[in-house]
XYZ file of C-alpha atoms in Angstrom:
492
model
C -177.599 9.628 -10.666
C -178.512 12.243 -8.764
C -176.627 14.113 -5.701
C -178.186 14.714 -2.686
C -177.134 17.681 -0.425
C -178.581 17.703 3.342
C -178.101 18.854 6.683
C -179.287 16.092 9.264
C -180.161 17.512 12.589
C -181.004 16.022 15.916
C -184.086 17.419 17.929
C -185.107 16.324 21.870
C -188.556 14.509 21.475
C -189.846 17.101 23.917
C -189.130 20.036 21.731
C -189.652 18.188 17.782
C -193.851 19.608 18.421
C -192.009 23.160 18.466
C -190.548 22.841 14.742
C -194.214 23.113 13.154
C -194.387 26.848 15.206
C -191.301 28.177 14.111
C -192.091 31.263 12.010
C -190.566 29.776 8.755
C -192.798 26.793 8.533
C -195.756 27.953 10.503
C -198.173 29.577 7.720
C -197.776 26.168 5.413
C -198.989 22.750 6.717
C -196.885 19.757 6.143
C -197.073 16.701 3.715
C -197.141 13.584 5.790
C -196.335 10.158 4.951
C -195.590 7.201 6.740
C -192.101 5.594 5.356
C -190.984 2.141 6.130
C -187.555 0.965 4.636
C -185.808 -2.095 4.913
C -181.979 -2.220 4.060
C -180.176 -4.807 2.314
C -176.197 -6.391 2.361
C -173.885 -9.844 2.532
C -173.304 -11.512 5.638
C -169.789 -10.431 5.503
C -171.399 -6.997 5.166
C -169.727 -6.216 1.568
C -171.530 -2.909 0.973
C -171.084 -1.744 4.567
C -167.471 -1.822 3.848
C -167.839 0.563 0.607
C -169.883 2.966 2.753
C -173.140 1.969 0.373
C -176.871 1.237 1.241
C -179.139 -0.615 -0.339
C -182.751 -0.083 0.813
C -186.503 -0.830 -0.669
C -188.668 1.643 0.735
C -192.204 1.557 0.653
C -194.168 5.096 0.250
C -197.672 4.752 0.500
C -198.690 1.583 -1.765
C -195.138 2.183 -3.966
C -191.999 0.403 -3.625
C -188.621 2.409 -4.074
C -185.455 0.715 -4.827
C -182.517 3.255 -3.272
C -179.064 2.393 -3.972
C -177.371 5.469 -2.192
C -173.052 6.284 -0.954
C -173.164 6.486 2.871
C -170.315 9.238 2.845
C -169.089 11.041 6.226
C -171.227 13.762 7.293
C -169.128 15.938 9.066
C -171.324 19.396 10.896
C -173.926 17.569 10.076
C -174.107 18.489 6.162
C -174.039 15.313 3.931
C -173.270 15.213 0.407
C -174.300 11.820 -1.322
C -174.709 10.153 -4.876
C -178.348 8.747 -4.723
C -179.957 6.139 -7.368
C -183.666 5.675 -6.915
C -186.279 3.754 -9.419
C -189.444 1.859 -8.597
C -189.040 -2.098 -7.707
C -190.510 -5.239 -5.413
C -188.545 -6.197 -2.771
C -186.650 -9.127 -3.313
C -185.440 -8.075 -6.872
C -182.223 -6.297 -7.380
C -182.058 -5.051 -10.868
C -179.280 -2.031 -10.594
C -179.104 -1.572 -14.472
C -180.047 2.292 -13.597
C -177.082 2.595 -11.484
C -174.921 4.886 -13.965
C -171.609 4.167 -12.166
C -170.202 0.711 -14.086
C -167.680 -0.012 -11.325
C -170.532 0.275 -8.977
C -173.154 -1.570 -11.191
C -170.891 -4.468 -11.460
C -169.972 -4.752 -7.587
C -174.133 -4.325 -6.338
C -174.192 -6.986 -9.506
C -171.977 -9.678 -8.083
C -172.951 -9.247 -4.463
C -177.081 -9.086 -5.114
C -177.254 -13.291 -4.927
C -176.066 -12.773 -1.286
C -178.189 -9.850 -0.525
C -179.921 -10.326 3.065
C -182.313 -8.128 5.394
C -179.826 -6.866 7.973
C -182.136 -4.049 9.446
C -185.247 -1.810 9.214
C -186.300 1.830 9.440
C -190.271 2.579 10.592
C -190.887 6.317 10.516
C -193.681 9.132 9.599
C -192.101 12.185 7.906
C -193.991 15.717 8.255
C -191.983 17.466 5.366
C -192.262 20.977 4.087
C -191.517 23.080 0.913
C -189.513 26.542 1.568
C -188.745 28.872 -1.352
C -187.047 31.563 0.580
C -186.203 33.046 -2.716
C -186.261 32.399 -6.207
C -184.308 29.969 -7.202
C -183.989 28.036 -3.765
C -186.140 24.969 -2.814
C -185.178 23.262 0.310
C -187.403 20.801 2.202
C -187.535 20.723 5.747
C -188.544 16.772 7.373
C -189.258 16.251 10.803
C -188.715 12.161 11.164
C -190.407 10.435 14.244
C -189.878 6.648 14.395
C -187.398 3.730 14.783
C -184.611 1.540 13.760
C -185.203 -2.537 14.568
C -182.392 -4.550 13.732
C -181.685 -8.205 15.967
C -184.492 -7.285 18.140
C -183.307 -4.501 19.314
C -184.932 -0.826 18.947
C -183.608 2.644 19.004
C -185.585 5.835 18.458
C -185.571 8.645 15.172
C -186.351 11.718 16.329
C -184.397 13.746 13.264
C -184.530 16.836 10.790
C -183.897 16.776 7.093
C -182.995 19.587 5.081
C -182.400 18.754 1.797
C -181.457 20.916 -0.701
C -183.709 20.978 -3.862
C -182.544 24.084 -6.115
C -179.716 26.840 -4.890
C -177.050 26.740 -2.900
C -174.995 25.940 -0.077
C -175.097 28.819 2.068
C -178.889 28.881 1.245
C -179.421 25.707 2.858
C -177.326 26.298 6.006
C -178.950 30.129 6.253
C -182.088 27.886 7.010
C -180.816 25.454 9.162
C -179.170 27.909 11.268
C -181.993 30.379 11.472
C -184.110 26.974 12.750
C -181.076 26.292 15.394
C -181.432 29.955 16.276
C -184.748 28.869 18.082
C -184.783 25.249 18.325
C -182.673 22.814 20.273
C -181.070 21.148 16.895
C -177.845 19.401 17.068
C -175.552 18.532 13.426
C -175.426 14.914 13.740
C -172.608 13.061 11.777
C -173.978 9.248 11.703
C -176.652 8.253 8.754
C -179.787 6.396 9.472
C -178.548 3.331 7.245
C -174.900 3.642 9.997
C -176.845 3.914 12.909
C -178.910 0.737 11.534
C -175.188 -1.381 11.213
C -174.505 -0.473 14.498
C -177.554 -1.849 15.890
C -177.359 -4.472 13.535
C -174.249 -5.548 14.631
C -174.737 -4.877 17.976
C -171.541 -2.674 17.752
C -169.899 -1.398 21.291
C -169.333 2.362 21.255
C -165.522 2.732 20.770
C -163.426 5.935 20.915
C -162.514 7.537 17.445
C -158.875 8.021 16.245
C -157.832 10.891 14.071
C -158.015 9.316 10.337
C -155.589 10.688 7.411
C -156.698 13.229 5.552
C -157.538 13.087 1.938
C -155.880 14.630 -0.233
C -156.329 14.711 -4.374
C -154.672 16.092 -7.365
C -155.697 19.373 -8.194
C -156.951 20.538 -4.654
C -156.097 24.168 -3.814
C -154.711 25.147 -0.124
C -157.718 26.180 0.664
C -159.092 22.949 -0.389
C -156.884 21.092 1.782
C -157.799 22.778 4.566
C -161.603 22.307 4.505
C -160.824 18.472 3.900
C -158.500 18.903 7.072
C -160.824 20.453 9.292
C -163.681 18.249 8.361
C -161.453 15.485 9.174
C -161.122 16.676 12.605
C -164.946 17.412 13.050
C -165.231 14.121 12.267
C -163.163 12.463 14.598
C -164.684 15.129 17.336
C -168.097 14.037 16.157
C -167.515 10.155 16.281
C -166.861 10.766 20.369
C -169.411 12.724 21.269
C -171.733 10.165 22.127
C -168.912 8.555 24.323
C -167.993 11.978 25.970
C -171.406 12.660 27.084
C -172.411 9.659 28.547
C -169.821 7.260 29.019
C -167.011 7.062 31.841
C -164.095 5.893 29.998
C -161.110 8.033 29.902
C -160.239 7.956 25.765
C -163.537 9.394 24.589
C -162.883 12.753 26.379
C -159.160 12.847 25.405
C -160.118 11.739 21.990
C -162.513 14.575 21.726
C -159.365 17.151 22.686
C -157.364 15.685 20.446
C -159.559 16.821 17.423
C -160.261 20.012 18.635
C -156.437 20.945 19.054
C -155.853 19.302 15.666
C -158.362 21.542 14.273
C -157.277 24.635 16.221
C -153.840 23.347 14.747
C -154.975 23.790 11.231
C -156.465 27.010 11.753
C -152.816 28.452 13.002
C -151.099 26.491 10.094
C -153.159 27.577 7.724
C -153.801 31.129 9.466
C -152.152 33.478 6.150
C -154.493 32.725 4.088
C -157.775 32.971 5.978
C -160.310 35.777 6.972
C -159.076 37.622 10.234
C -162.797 37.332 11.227
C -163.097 33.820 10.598
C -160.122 32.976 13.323
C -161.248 35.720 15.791
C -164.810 33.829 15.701
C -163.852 30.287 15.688
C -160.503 29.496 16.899
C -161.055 31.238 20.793
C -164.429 29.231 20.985
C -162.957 25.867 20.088
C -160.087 26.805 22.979
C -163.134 27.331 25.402
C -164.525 24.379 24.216
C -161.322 22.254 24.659
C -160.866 23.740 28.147
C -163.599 22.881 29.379
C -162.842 19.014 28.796
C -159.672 19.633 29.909
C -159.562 19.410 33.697
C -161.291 15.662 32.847
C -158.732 14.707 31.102
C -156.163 15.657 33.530
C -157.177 13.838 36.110
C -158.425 10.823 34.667
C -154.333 10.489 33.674
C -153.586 11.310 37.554
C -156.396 8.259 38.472
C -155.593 6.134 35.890
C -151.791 6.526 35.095
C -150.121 8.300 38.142
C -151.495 7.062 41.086
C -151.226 3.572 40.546
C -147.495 2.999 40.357
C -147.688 5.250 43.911
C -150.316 3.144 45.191
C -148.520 -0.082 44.616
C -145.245 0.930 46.180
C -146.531 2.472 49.014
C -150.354 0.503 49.435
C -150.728 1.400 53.162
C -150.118 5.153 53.288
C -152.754 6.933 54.608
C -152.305 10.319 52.616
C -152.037 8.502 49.379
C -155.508 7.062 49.985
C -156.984 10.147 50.744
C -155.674 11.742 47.346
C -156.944 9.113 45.797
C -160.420 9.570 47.728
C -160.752 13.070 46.830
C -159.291 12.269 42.843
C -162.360 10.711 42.290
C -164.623 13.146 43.911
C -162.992 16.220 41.820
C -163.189 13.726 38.855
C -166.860 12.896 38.794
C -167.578 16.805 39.163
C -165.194 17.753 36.274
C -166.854 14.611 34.149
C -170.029 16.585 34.745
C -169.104 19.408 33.391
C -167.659 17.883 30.480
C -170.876 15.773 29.480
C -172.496 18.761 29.985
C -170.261 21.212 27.381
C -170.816 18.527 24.797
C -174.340 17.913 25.247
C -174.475 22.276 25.026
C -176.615 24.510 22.579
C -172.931 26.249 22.041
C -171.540 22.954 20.845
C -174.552 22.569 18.690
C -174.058 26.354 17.056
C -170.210 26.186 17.042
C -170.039 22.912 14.505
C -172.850 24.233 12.434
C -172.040 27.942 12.242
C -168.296 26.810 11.655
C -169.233 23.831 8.910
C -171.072 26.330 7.552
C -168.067 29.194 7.341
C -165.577 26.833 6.377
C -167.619 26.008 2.966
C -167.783 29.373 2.237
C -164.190 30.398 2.597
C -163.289 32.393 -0.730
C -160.582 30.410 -3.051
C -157.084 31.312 -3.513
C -155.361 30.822 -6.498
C -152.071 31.561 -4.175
C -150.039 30.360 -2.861
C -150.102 26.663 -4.218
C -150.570 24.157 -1.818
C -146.492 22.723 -3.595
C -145.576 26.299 -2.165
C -147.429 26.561 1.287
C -146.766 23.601 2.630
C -142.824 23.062 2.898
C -142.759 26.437 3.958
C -145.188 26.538 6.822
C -143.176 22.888 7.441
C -139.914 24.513 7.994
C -141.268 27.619 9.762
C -142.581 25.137 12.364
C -139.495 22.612 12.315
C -137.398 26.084 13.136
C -139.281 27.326 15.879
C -139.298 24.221 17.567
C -135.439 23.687 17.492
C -135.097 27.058 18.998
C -136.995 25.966 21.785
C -135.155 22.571 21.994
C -131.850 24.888 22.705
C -133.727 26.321 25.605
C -134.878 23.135 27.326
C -131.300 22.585 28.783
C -131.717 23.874 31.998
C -135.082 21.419 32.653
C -137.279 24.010 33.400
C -140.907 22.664 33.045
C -142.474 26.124 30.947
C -139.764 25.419 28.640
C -140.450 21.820 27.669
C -144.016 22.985 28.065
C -143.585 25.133 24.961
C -141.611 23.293 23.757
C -143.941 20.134 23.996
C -146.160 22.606 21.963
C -144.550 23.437 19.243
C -143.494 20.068 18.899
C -147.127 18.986 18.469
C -148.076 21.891 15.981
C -145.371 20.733 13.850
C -146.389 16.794 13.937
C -149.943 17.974 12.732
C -148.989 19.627 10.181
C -146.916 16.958 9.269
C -149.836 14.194 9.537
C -152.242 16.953 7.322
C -149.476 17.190 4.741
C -148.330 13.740 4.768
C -149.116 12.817 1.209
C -147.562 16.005 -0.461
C -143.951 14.061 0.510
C -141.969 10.785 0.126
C -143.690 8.213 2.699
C -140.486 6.715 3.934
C -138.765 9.991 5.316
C -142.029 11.275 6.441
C -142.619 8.234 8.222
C -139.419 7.996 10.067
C -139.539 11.682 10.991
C -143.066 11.188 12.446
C -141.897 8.398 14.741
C -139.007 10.283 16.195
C -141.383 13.374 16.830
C -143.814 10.874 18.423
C -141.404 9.421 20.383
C -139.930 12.620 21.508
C -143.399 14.051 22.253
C -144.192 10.718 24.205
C -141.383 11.845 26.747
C -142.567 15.892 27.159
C -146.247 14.484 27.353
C -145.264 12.241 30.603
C -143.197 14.749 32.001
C -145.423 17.282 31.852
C -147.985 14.552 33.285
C -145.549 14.836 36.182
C -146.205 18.762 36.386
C -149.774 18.495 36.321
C -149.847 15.605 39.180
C -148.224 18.185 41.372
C -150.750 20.563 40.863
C -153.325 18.059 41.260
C -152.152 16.967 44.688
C -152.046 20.283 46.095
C -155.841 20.731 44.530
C -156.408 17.153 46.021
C -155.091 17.889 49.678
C -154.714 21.735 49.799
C -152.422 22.679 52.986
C -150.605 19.190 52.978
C -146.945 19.014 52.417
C -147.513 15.145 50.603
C -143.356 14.699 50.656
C -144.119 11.329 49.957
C -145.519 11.829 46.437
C -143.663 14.894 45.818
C -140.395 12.694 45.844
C -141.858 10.183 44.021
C -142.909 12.494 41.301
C -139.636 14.156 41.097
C -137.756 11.225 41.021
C -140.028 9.481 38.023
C -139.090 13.630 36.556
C -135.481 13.280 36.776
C -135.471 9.353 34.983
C -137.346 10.813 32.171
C -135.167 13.742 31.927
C -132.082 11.933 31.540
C -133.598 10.498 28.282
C -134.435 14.041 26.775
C -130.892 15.476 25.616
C -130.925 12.276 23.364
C -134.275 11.992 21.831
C -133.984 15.657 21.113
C -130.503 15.291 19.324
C -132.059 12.302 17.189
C -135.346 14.317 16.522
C -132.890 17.177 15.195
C -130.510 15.150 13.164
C -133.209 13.404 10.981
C -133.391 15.048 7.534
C -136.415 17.395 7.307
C -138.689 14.978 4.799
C -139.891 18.152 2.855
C -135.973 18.787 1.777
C -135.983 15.307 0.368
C -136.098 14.862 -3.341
């Protein structure tokens, strides 16, 4: 077995020419060879289900037989366990697979072993020894994936790391970003197949738990945190630049203040410079989606209730009219911050300064966590005190502290008994449920003013006050069962 470390990167066909002129590959002319690989699973798709590929790949007039882990490549840097001997397609002998768990399950599934889809590409590859001790190729790939008659391009770079490091292989990826339009991309060439395969409809990406294993220090738990988030963020990209529906954007924000979430919760123990760098551009970056998100809630979740009591009123109309007008502008500028060279730099820069964080023997993770737990559960029962007079700032804070807490929560989740953790998560979620549509509320007055500036729109403004004061009168009691459950990390 061997384990394959690479950082896939996407490249504009326009601009893939450039990567032979860049001044680290220029004075060495690439090995080129024309790969063609065809990838193998049940009908019920078995493997795809174990995140493994199969493939026989043929290399000039030599078959390869590739049995490889399709793990999450979150930044763009994948880590994999790779198998590889010589074969003839059609024959499945896995006896060099090392792994006997593994062995036996490629064993029982091989009589069912189908085609399901093909990769057709020519690779110009390149050998960089930037010092002793380092080997890292560098593979432009140029060709296609053909599954069900369907097509879609590969226009890709490799960097795979032969000898070194890490940090060696990112120095060279980022000093290639520095000049070229590269973008970290998180989905393998065998997922990307699947989803042609399959014929798979782009769907907006939830936040997943995070993994967690015995012997992990804090620090460790927070790199597997805050890859967790880049992957979520990563998985609705595609969606947030170029589709209209409202969950990929908010999906997107969600990871981002998940991972600006960690950073605070786990803000003791890291560099000063590695928050002052990272955490103010993922805010920008969040921001910028923001104003999308806020009124595709006003289009999509305020307005209609309005509409429908009151379908005739002119004014009402004409806030809709202009919703969709200041909508489509903001969507632009969304699409646009995701499809940015910033967005490119930020994951790879911060992928690549989250691996390199220095250890910490202290303090252990049994330590750090019900600590930072009840710092968090504290703070935001001091703001539930000050939420009695209604005022929105306060539940506004409050809403946020309430949400800091509930992610730390869902990161630490495992570290606690599952029963109490799980009925303290549903009352926060409920609880934050109610602050999220009241301060839905807020925001719709400040979108009808933006919508209709100099209008008095009475009509809506009593209509959102008096869907404010409903809600309100179910605060004082969510907040005093939120408060009375036991705290799950004082739990035996």
């Amino acid at each position: 077995m061997a384990l394959e470390t690479e950082i896939k990167l996407s490249i504009p066909a326009g601009a893939a020419r450039r990567l032979a002129t860049h001044p680290l590959l220029a004075s060495s002319k690439p090995l080129r060879a024309k790969l063609v690989n065809t990838y193998y699973d049940t009908p019920d798709r078995k493997l795809q289900a174990k995140r493994i590929a199969v493939r026989y790949r043929l290399k000039g007039e030599d078959w390869l037989l590739t049995v490889k882990s399709d793990a999450p490549a979150p930044g763009g840097l994948a880590q994999r366990n790779e198998w590889e001997v010589p074969g003839q397609p059609g024959e499945f002998d896995f006896s060099h697979v090392d792994s006997p768990k593994l062995r036996r399950f490629l064993e029982a599934a091989t009589p069912e072993l189908v085609p399901v889809f093909s990769t057709d590409f020519t690779r110009a590859a390149w050998i960089l020894t930037p010092q002793e001790g380092t080997r890292i190729e560098v593979a432009l790939d140029r060709g296609k994936i053909e599954a069900a008659g369907r097509q879609e391009v590969i226009c890709e770079v490799e960097l795979e790391l032969l000898e070194g490091s890490v940090p060696d292989l990112f120095a060279v990826a980022l000093a290639l970003q520095n000049d070229l339009p590269l973008h970290p991309e998180s989905a393998s060439k065998a997922e990307r197949g699947y989803r042609l395969a399959d014929d798979t409809p782009l769907a907006a990406a939830r936040a997943a738990n995070v993994s967690l294993q015995l012997g992990m220090s804090t620090i460790d738990v927070f790199r597997s945190t805050a890859f967790s988030c880049l992957a979520q963020l990563q998985a609705n990209e595609r969606g947030a630049r170029g589709s209209s529906a409202p969950e990929f954007v908010h999906q997107a924000r969600v990871a981002m203040r998940r991972l600006r979430s960690a950073i605070r919760l786990w803000r003791p123990l890291l560099p000063e410079d590695y928050i002052s760098n990272f955490d103010p551009r993922w805010r920008t970056l969040a921001n910028q989606l923001g104003d999308t998100r806020n009124w595709d809630v006003f289009i999509t979740e305020i307005l209609p209730p309005i509409s429908k009591a009151f379908p005739d009123h002119g004014e009402i109309q004409q806030i809709a009219k202009q919703a969709e007008i200041r909508l489509a502008g903001c969507r632009k500028s969304a699409q646009a911050a995701m499809g940015s060279t910033s967005y490119s730099q930020l994951l790879l820069e911060f992928t690549a300064a989250t691996l390199s964080l220095p250890e910490r023997k202290k303090p252990k993770l049994a330590v750090f966590a019900p600590r930072s737990l009840k710092k968090r559960a504290k703070r935001v029962a001091e703001l539930a005190a000050l939420t009695k007079d209604s005022h929105p700032e306060a539940r506004h804070d409050l809403r946020v502290a309430l949400k800091r807490l509930r992610y730390a929560l869902e990161f630490l989740a495992p570290l606690f008994p599952a029963r109490g953790m799980q009925r303290y998560l549903q009352s926060a979620t409920g609880l934050l449920d109610l602050l999220g549509r009241m301060n839905d509320l807020t925001v719709a007055g400040l979108l009808v003013d933006e919508a209709l500036p100099g209008h008095d729109s009475d009509l809506v403004r009593a209509w959102l006050a008096g869907r404010n004061d409903l809600l309100l009168g179910q605060l004082d009691g969510l907040l005093v069962e939120f408060l009375s459950h036991p705290a799950p990390w004082e739990q035996g």
